[in-house]
Amino acid sequence: MNPLDGPGPDRPSLLSPHPRGRFPNRPFQLRGLGSGGDGLPDVAAEADPASRWLVVGHDVLGGQFAWVPAEPGAPPTIHYFGPDDLGWQNLEQGYADWLYAVLAGSLTRFYETLRWPGWETEVAALGLDEGIHTWPPPSTVEGEDLSKVSRKAVLMAGLVSFHHEMARQLG
């Protein structure tokens, strides 16, 4: 089975569209940009002309995945900006390998510290342009246990900006 063959009852899919832009049966923590879902920003609209990095996905807690072009002696790879550590991490995978891993179910282990009891229900209720703001944030000691924080649906653009601004201020 190749997960890139598209959605089906026995095949994972990055997006399982619902008429209202929601995922009633399959909660996803990751929104892949450029996948054509209503409410998702266009990859070109997310691109920062001053940066060579290209944001290719958001997770519901405001994390970002970005494709970083090749440097001399290094291949292009996907990097992740996490709301828990407020820094970029090289995932050491090219775009195709990263996308395949996501579609094949690798998010369970990747996000094990960023889930809480009942997360599936909360994520399934979100629109594609929404994320979950937590207070205190997961980058703080008080916010590490997401089952004990306040959670609220907010627009994704504001959530991503919030985490990047925190990272900038903490420098």
PDB file of N, CA and C in Angstrom, residues 53-117:
ATOM      1  N   TRP A  53      13.399  29.774   2.979  1.00  0.00           N
ATOM      2  CA  TRP A  53      12.617  28.677   3.535  1.00  0.00           C
ATOM      3  C   TRP A  53      11.180  28.778   3.049  1.00  0.00           C
ATOM      4  N   LEU A  54      10.542  27.635   2.846  1.00  0.00           N
ATOM      5  CA  LEU A  54       9.159  27.600   2.380  1.00  0.00           C
ATOM      6  C   LEU A  54       8.322  26.805   3.380  1.00  0.00           C
ATOM      7  N   VAL A  55       7.382  27.473   4.037  1.00  0.00           N
ATOM      8  CA  VAL A  55       6.513  26.796   5.001  1.00  0.00           C
ATOM      9  C   VAL A  55       5.580  25.869   4.232  1.00  0.00           C
ATOM     10  N   VAL A  56       5.567  24.582   4.610  1.00  0.00           N
ATOM     11  CA  VAL A  56       4.752  23.585   3.911  1.00  0.00           C
ATOM     12  C   VAL A  56       3.661  22.989   4.798  1.00  0.00           C
ATOM     13  N   GLY A  57       3.650  23.350   6.086  1.00  0.00           N
ATOM     14  CA  GLY A  57       2.611  22.816   6.964  1.00  0.00           C
ATOM     15  C   GLY A  57       2.611  23.470   8.329  1.00  0.00           C
ATOM     16  N   HIS A  58       1.439  23.415   8.973  1.00  0.00           N
ATOM     17  CA  HIS A  58       1.264  23.877  10.358  1.00  0.00           C
ATOM     18  C   HIS A  58       0.686  22.728  11.156  1.00  0.00           C
ATOM     19  N   ASP A  59       0.994  22.695  12.441  1.00  0.00           N
ATOM     20  CA  ASP A  59       0.246  21.779  13.291  1.00  0.00           C
ATOM     21  C   ASP A  59      -0.727  22.598  14.135  1.00  0.00           C
ATOM     22  N   VAL A  60      -1.674  21.950  14.762  1.00  0.00           N
ATOM     23  CA  VAL A  60      -2.754  22.672  15.439  1.00  0.00           C
ATOM     24  C   VAL A  60      -2.299  23.441  16.673  1.00  0.00           C
ATOM     25  N   LEU A  61      -1.094  23.208  17.145  1.00  0.00           N
ATOM     26  CA  LEU A  61      -0.593  23.964  18.290  1.00  0.00           C
ATOM     27  C   LEU A  61       0.277  25.144  17.863  1.00  0.00           C
ATOM     28  N   GLY A  62       0.378  25.385  16.559  1.00  0.00           N
ATOM     29  CA  GLY A  62       1.134  26.524  16.056  1.00  0.00           C
ATOM     30  C   GLY A  62       2.549  26.203  15.630  1.00  0.00           C
ATOM     31  N   GLY A  63       2.900  24.924  15.584  1.00  0.00           N
ATOM     32  CA  GLY A  63       4.200  24.532  15.050  1.00  0.00           C
ATOM     33  C   GLY A  63       4.194  24.657  13.535  1.00  0.00           C
ATOM     34  N   GLN A  64       5.369  24.758  12.941  1.00  0.00           N
ATOM     35  CA  GLN A  64       5.473  24.883  11.488  1.00  0.00           C
ATOM     36  C   GLN A  64       6.497  23.905  10.936  1.00  0.00           C
ATOM     37  N   PHE A  65       6.210  23.431   9.732  1.00  0.00           N
ATOM     38  CA  PHE A  65       7.157  22.632   8.967  1.00  0.00           C
ATOM     39  C   PHE A  65       7.586  23.485   7.779  1.00  0.00           C
ATOM     40  N   ALA A  66       8.889  23.548   7.528  1.00  0.00           N
ATOM     41  CA  ALA A  66       9.394  24.347   6.415  1.00  0.00           C
ATOM     42  C   ALA A  66      10.410  23.542   5.620  1.00  0.00           C
ATOM     43  N   TRP A  67      10.352  23.713   4.306  1.00  0.00           N
ATOM     44  CA  TRP A  67      11.331  23.117   3.403  1.00  0.00           C
ATOM     45  C   TRP A  67      12.483  24.104   3.299  1.00  0.00           C
ATOM     46  N   VAL A  68      13.693  23.601   3.535  1.00  0.00           N
ATOM     47  CA  VAL A  68      14.889  24.436   3.491  1.00  0.00           C
ATOM     48  C   VAL A  68      15.731  23.969   2.313  1.00  0.00           C
ATOM     49  N   PRO A  69      16.023  24.872   1.361  1.00  0.00           N
ATOM     50  CA  PRO A  69      16.767  24.451   0.175  1.00  0.00           C
ATOM     51  C   PRO A  69      18.176  23.971   0.514  1.00  0.00           C
ATOM     52  N   ALA A  70      18.742  23.276  -0.442  1.00  0.00           N
ATOM     53  CA  ALA A  70      20.082  22.703  -0.268  1.00  0.00           C
ATOM     54  C   ALA A  70      21.118  23.795  -0.044  1.00  0.00           C
ATOM     55  N   GLU A  71      22.076  23.465   0.787  1.00  0.00           N
ATOM     56  CA  GLU A  71      23.260  24.297   1.020  1.00  0.00           C
ATOM     57  C   GLU A  71      24.448  23.499   0.497  1.00  0.00           C
ATOM     58  N   PRO A  72      25.571  24.134   0.256  1.00  0.00           N
ATOM     59  CA  PRO A  72      26.739  23.367  -0.186  1.00  0.00           C
ATOM     60  C   PRO A  72      27.039  22.222   0.785  1.00  0.00           C
ATOM     61  N   GLY A  73      27.055  21.020   0.266  1.00  0.00           N
ATOM     62  CA  GLY A  73      27.353  19.843   1.064  1.00  0.00           C
ATOM     63  C   GLY A  73      26.185  19.289   1.859  1.00  0.00           C
ATOM     64  N   ALA A  74      25.010  19.893   1.735  1.00  0.00           N
ATOM     65  CA  ALA A  74      23.843  19.411   2.488  1.00  0.00           C
ATOM     66  C   ALA A  74      22.613  19.402   1.581  1.00  0.00           C
ATOM     67  N   PRO A  75      21.838  18.333   1.633  1.00  0.00           N
ATOM     68  CA  PRO A  75      20.635  18.259   0.794  1.00  0.00           C
ATOM     69  C   PRO A  75      19.516  19.139   1.362  1.00  0.00           C
ATOM     70  N   PRO A  76      18.481  19.426   0.556  1.00  0.00           N
ATOM     71  CA  PRO A  76      17.329  20.153   1.088  1.00  0.00           C
ATOM     72  C   PRO A  76      16.595  19.268   2.096  1.00  0.00           C
ATOM     73  N   THR A  77      16.139  19.865   3.176  1.00  0.00           N
ATOM     74  CA  THR A  77      15.461  19.097   4.220  1.00  0.00           C
ATOM     75  C   THR A  77      14.272  19.863   4.787  1.00  0.00           C
ATOM     76  N   ILE A  78      13.442  19.134   5.515  1.00  0.00           N
ATOM     77  CA  ILE A  78      12.318  19.722   6.238  1.00  0.00           C
ATOM     78  C   ILE A  78      12.780  20.039   7.659  1.00  0.00           C
ATOM     79  N   HIS A  79      12.407  21.222   8.134  1.00  0.00           N
ATOM     80  CA  HIS A  79      12.699  21.651   9.498  1.00  0.00           C
ATOM     81  C   HIS A  79      11.373  21.885  10.212  1.00  0.00           C
ATOM     82  N   TYR A  80      11.376  21.729  11.536  1.00  0.00           N
ATOM     83  CA  TYR A  80      10.167  21.907  12.338  1.00  0.00           C
ATOM     84  C   TYR A  80      10.409  22.952  13.414  1.00  0.00           C
ATOM     85  N   PHE A  81       9.496  23.933  13.496  1.00  0.00           N
ATOM     86  CA  PHE A  81       9.496  24.919  14.575  1.00  0.00           C
ATOM     87  C   PHE A  81       8.445  24.474  15.573  1.00  0.00           C
ATOM     88  N   GLY A  82       8.874  24.090  16.764  1.00  0.00           N
ATOM     89  CA  GLY A  82       7.953  23.545  17.755  1.00  0.00           C
ATOM     90  C   GLY A  82       7.477  24.571  18.762  1.00  0.00           C
ATOM     91  N   PRO A  83       6.177  24.539  19.108  1.00  0.00           N
ATOM     92  CA  PRO A  83       5.657  25.438  20.130  1.00  0.00           C
ATOM     93  C   PRO A  83       6.149  25.074  21.527  1.00  0.00           C
ATOM     94  N   ASP A  84       6.762  23.907  21.658  1.00  0.00           N
ATOM     95  CA  ASP A  84       7.264  23.473  22.965  1.00  0.00           C
ATOM     96  C   ASP A  84       8.700  23.918  23.230  1.00  0.00           C
ATOM     97  N   ASP A  85       9.497  24.096  22.172  1.00  0.00           N
ATOM     98  CA  ASP A  85      10.875  24.548  22.399  1.00  0.00           C
ATOM     99  C   ASP A  85      11.204  25.853  21.676  1.00  0.00           C
ATOM    100  N   LEU A  86      10.274  26.369  20.882  1.00  0.00           N
ATOM    101  CA  LEU A  86      10.401  27.655  20.188  1.00  0.00           C
ATOM    102  C   LEU A  86      11.664  27.753  19.341  1.00  0.00           C
ATOM    103  N   GLY A  87      12.066  26.637  18.752  1.00  0.00           N
ATOM    104  CA  GLY A  87      13.238  26.630  17.889  1.00  0.00           C
ATOM    105  C   GLY A  87      13.023  25.729  16.685  1.00  0.00           C
ATOM    106  N   TRP A  88      13.871  25.924  15.684  1.00  0.00           N
ATOM    107  CA  TRP A  88      13.819  25.106  14.477  1.00  0.00           C
ATOM    108  C   TRP A  88      14.693  23.874  14.657  1.00  0.00           C
ATOM    109  N   GLN A  89      14.163  22.737  14.259  1.00  0.00           N
ATOM    110  CA  GLN A  89      14.869  21.455  14.346  1.00  0.00           C
ATOM    111  C   GLN A  89      14.923  20.857  12.943  1.00  0.00           C
ATOM    112  N   ASN A  90      16.110  20.456  12.503  1.00  0.00           N
ATOM    113  CA  ASN A  90      16.258  19.802  11.209  1.00  0.00           C
ATOM    114  C   ASN A  90      15.783  18.359  11.349  1.00  0.00           C
ATOM    115  N   LEU A  91      14.746  17.988  10.606  1.00  0.00           N
ATOM    116  CA  LEU A  91      14.221  16.623  10.668  1.00  0.00           C
ATOM    117  C   LEU A  91      15.029  15.659   9.806  1.00  0.00           C
ATOM    118  N   GLU A  92      15.989  16.181   9.059  1.00  0.00           N
ATOM    119  CA  GLU A  92      16.904  15.384   8.245  1.00  0.00           C
ATOM    120  C   GLU A  92      16.181  14.477   7.257  1.00  0.00           C
ATOM    121  N   GLN A  93      15.086  14.989   6.710  1.00  0.00           N
ATOM    122  CA  GLN A  93      14.341  14.285   5.662  1.00  0.00           C
ATOM    123  C   GLN A  93      14.043  15.276   4.551  1.00  0.00           C
ATOM    124  N   GLY A  94      14.121  14.797   3.318  1.00  0.00           N
ATOM    125  CA  GLY A  94      13.669  15.605   2.208  1.00  0.00           C
ATOM    126  C   GLY A  94      12.151  15.692   2.227  1.00  0.00           C
ATOM    127  N   TYR A  95      11.594  16.547   1.375  1.00  0.00           N
ATOM    128  CA  TYR A  95      10.149  16.756   1.377  1.00  0.00           C
ATOM    129  C   TYR A  95       9.376  15.465   1.109  1.00  0.00           C
ATOM    130  N   ALA A  96       9.764  14.714   0.088  1.00  0.00           N
ATOM    131  CA  ALA A  96       9.021  13.489  -0.262  1.00  0.00           C
ATOM    132  C   ALA A  96       9.072  12.466   0.872  1.00  0.00           C
ATOM    133  N   ASP A  97      10.237  12.288   1.479  1.00  0.00           N
ATOM    134  CA  ASP A  97      10.353  11.345   2.601  1.00  0.00           C
ATOM    135  C   ASP A  97       9.532  11.808   3.798  1.00  0.00           C
ATOM    136  N   TRP A  98       9.559  13.111   4.081  1.00  0.00           N
ATOM    137  CA  TRP A  98       8.768  13.658   5.188  1.00  0.00           C
ATOM    138  C   TRP A  98       7.277  13.444   4.935  1.00  0.00           C
ATOM    139  N   LEU A  99       6.815  13.780   3.735  1.00  0.00           N
ATOM    140  CA  LEU A  99       5.396  13.634   3.421  1.00  0.00           C
ATOM    141  C   LEU A  99       4.974  12.169   3.500  1.00  0.00           C
ATOM    142  N   TYR A 100       5.795  11.275   2.992  1.00  0.00           N
ATOM    143  CA  TYR A 100       5.488   9.850   3.080  1.00  0.00           C
ATOM    144  C   TYR A 100       5.381   9.414   4.543  1.00  0.00           C
ATOM    145  N   ALA A 101       6.326   9.851   5.378  1.00  0.00           N
ATOM    146  CA  ALA A 101       6.307   9.484   6.799  1.00  0.00           C
ATOM    147  C   ALA A 101       5.043   9.998   7.479  1.00  0.00           C
ATOM    148  N   VAL A 102       4.641  11.221   7.149  1.00  0.00           N
ATOM    149  CA  VAL A 102       3.412  11.786   7.725  1.00  0.00           C
ATOM    150  C   VAL A 102       2.209  10.949   7.315  1.00  0.00           C
ATOM    151  N   LEU A 103       2.115  10.644   6.034  1.00  0.00           N
ATOM    152  CA  LEU A 103       0.967   9.881   5.537  1.00  0.00           C
ATOM    153  C   LEU A 103       0.967   8.444   6.046  1.00  0.00           C
ATOM    154  N   ALA A 104       2.141   7.922   6.374  1.00  0.00           N
ATOM    155  CA  ALA A 104       2.243   6.546   6.859  1.00  0.00           C
ATOM    156  C   ALA A 104       2.002   6.430   8.364  1.00  0.00           C
ATOM    157  N   GLY A 105       1.761   7.554   9.039  1.00  0.00           N
ATOM    158  CA  GLY A 105       1.389   7.488  10.448  1.00  0.00           C
ATOM    159  C   GLY A 105       2.463   7.830  11.452  1.00  0.00           C
ATOM    160  N   SER A 106       3.518   8.499  11.033  1.00  0.00           N
ATOM    161  CA  SER A 106       4.607   8.792  11.970  1.00  0.00           C
ATOM    162  C   SER A 106       4.279   9.882  12.983  1.00  0.00           C
ATOM    163  N   LEU A 107       3.145  10.551  12.841  1.00  0.00           N
ATOM    164  CA  LEU A 107       2.826  11.645  13.761  1.00  0.00           C
ATOM    165  C   LEU A 107       2.576  11.175  15.185  1.00  0.00           C
ATOM    166  N   THR A 108       2.150   9.950  15.368  1.00  0.00           N
ATOM    167  CA  THR A 108       1.851   9.461  16.715  1.00  0.00           C
ATOM    168  C   THR A 108       3.062   9.615  17.627  1.00  0.00           C
ATOM    169  N   ARG A 109       4.188   9.122  17.211  1.00  0.00           N
ATOM    170  CA  ARG A 109       5.393   9.228  18.040  1.00  0.00           C
ATOM    171  C   ARG A 109       5.924  10.660  18.075  1.00  0.00           C
ATOM    172  N   PHE A 110       5.880  11.349  16.938  1.00  0.00           N
ATOM    173  CA  PHE A 110       6.402  12.710  16.842  1.00  0.00           C
ATOM    174  C   PHE A 110       5.693  13.642  17.823  1.00  0.00           C
ATOM    175  N   TYR A 111       4.382  13.477  17.950  1.00  0.00           N
ATOM    176  CA  TYR A 111       3.586  14.377  18.788  1.00  0.00           C
ATOM    177  C   TYR A 111       3.231  13.814  20.163  1.00  0.00           C
ATOM    178  N   GLU A 112       3.838  12.722  20.598  1.00  0.00           N
ATOM    179  CA  GLU A 112       3.404  12.091  21.847  1.00  0.00           C
ATOM    180  C   GLU A 112       3.472  13.020  23.052  1.00  0.00           C
ATOM    181  N   THR A 113       4.382  13.985  23.079  1.00  0.00           N
ATOM    182  CA  THR A 113       4.446  14.915  24.209  1.00  0.00           C
ATOM    183  C   THR A 113       3.543  16.130  24.020  1.00  0.00           C
ATOM    184  N   LEU A 114       2.913  16.252  22.860  1.00  0.00           N
ATOM    185  CA  LEU A 114       2.041  17.394  22.579  1.00  0.00           C
ATOM    186  C   LEU A 114       0.588  16.953  22.391  1.00  0.00           C
ATOM    187  N   ARG A 115       0.194  15.927  23.100  1.00  0.00           N
ATOM    188  CA  ARG A 115      -1.196  15.457  23.073  1.00  0.00           C
ATOM    189  C   ARG A 115      -1.714  15.354  24.494  1.00  0.00           C
ATOM    190  N   TRP A 116      -3.010  15.294  24.632  1.00  0.00           N
ATOM    191  CA  TRP A 116      -3.662  15.232  25.935  1.00  0.00           C
ATOM    192  C   TRP A 116      -4.906  14.371  25.795  1.00  0.00           C
ATOM    193  N   PRO A 117      -5.456  13.876  26.885  1.00  0.00           N
ATOM    194  CA  PRO A 117      -6.683  13.077  26.784  1.00  0.00           C
ATOM    195  C   PRO A 117      -7.795  13.901  26.124  1.00  0.00           C
TER     196      PRO A 117
END
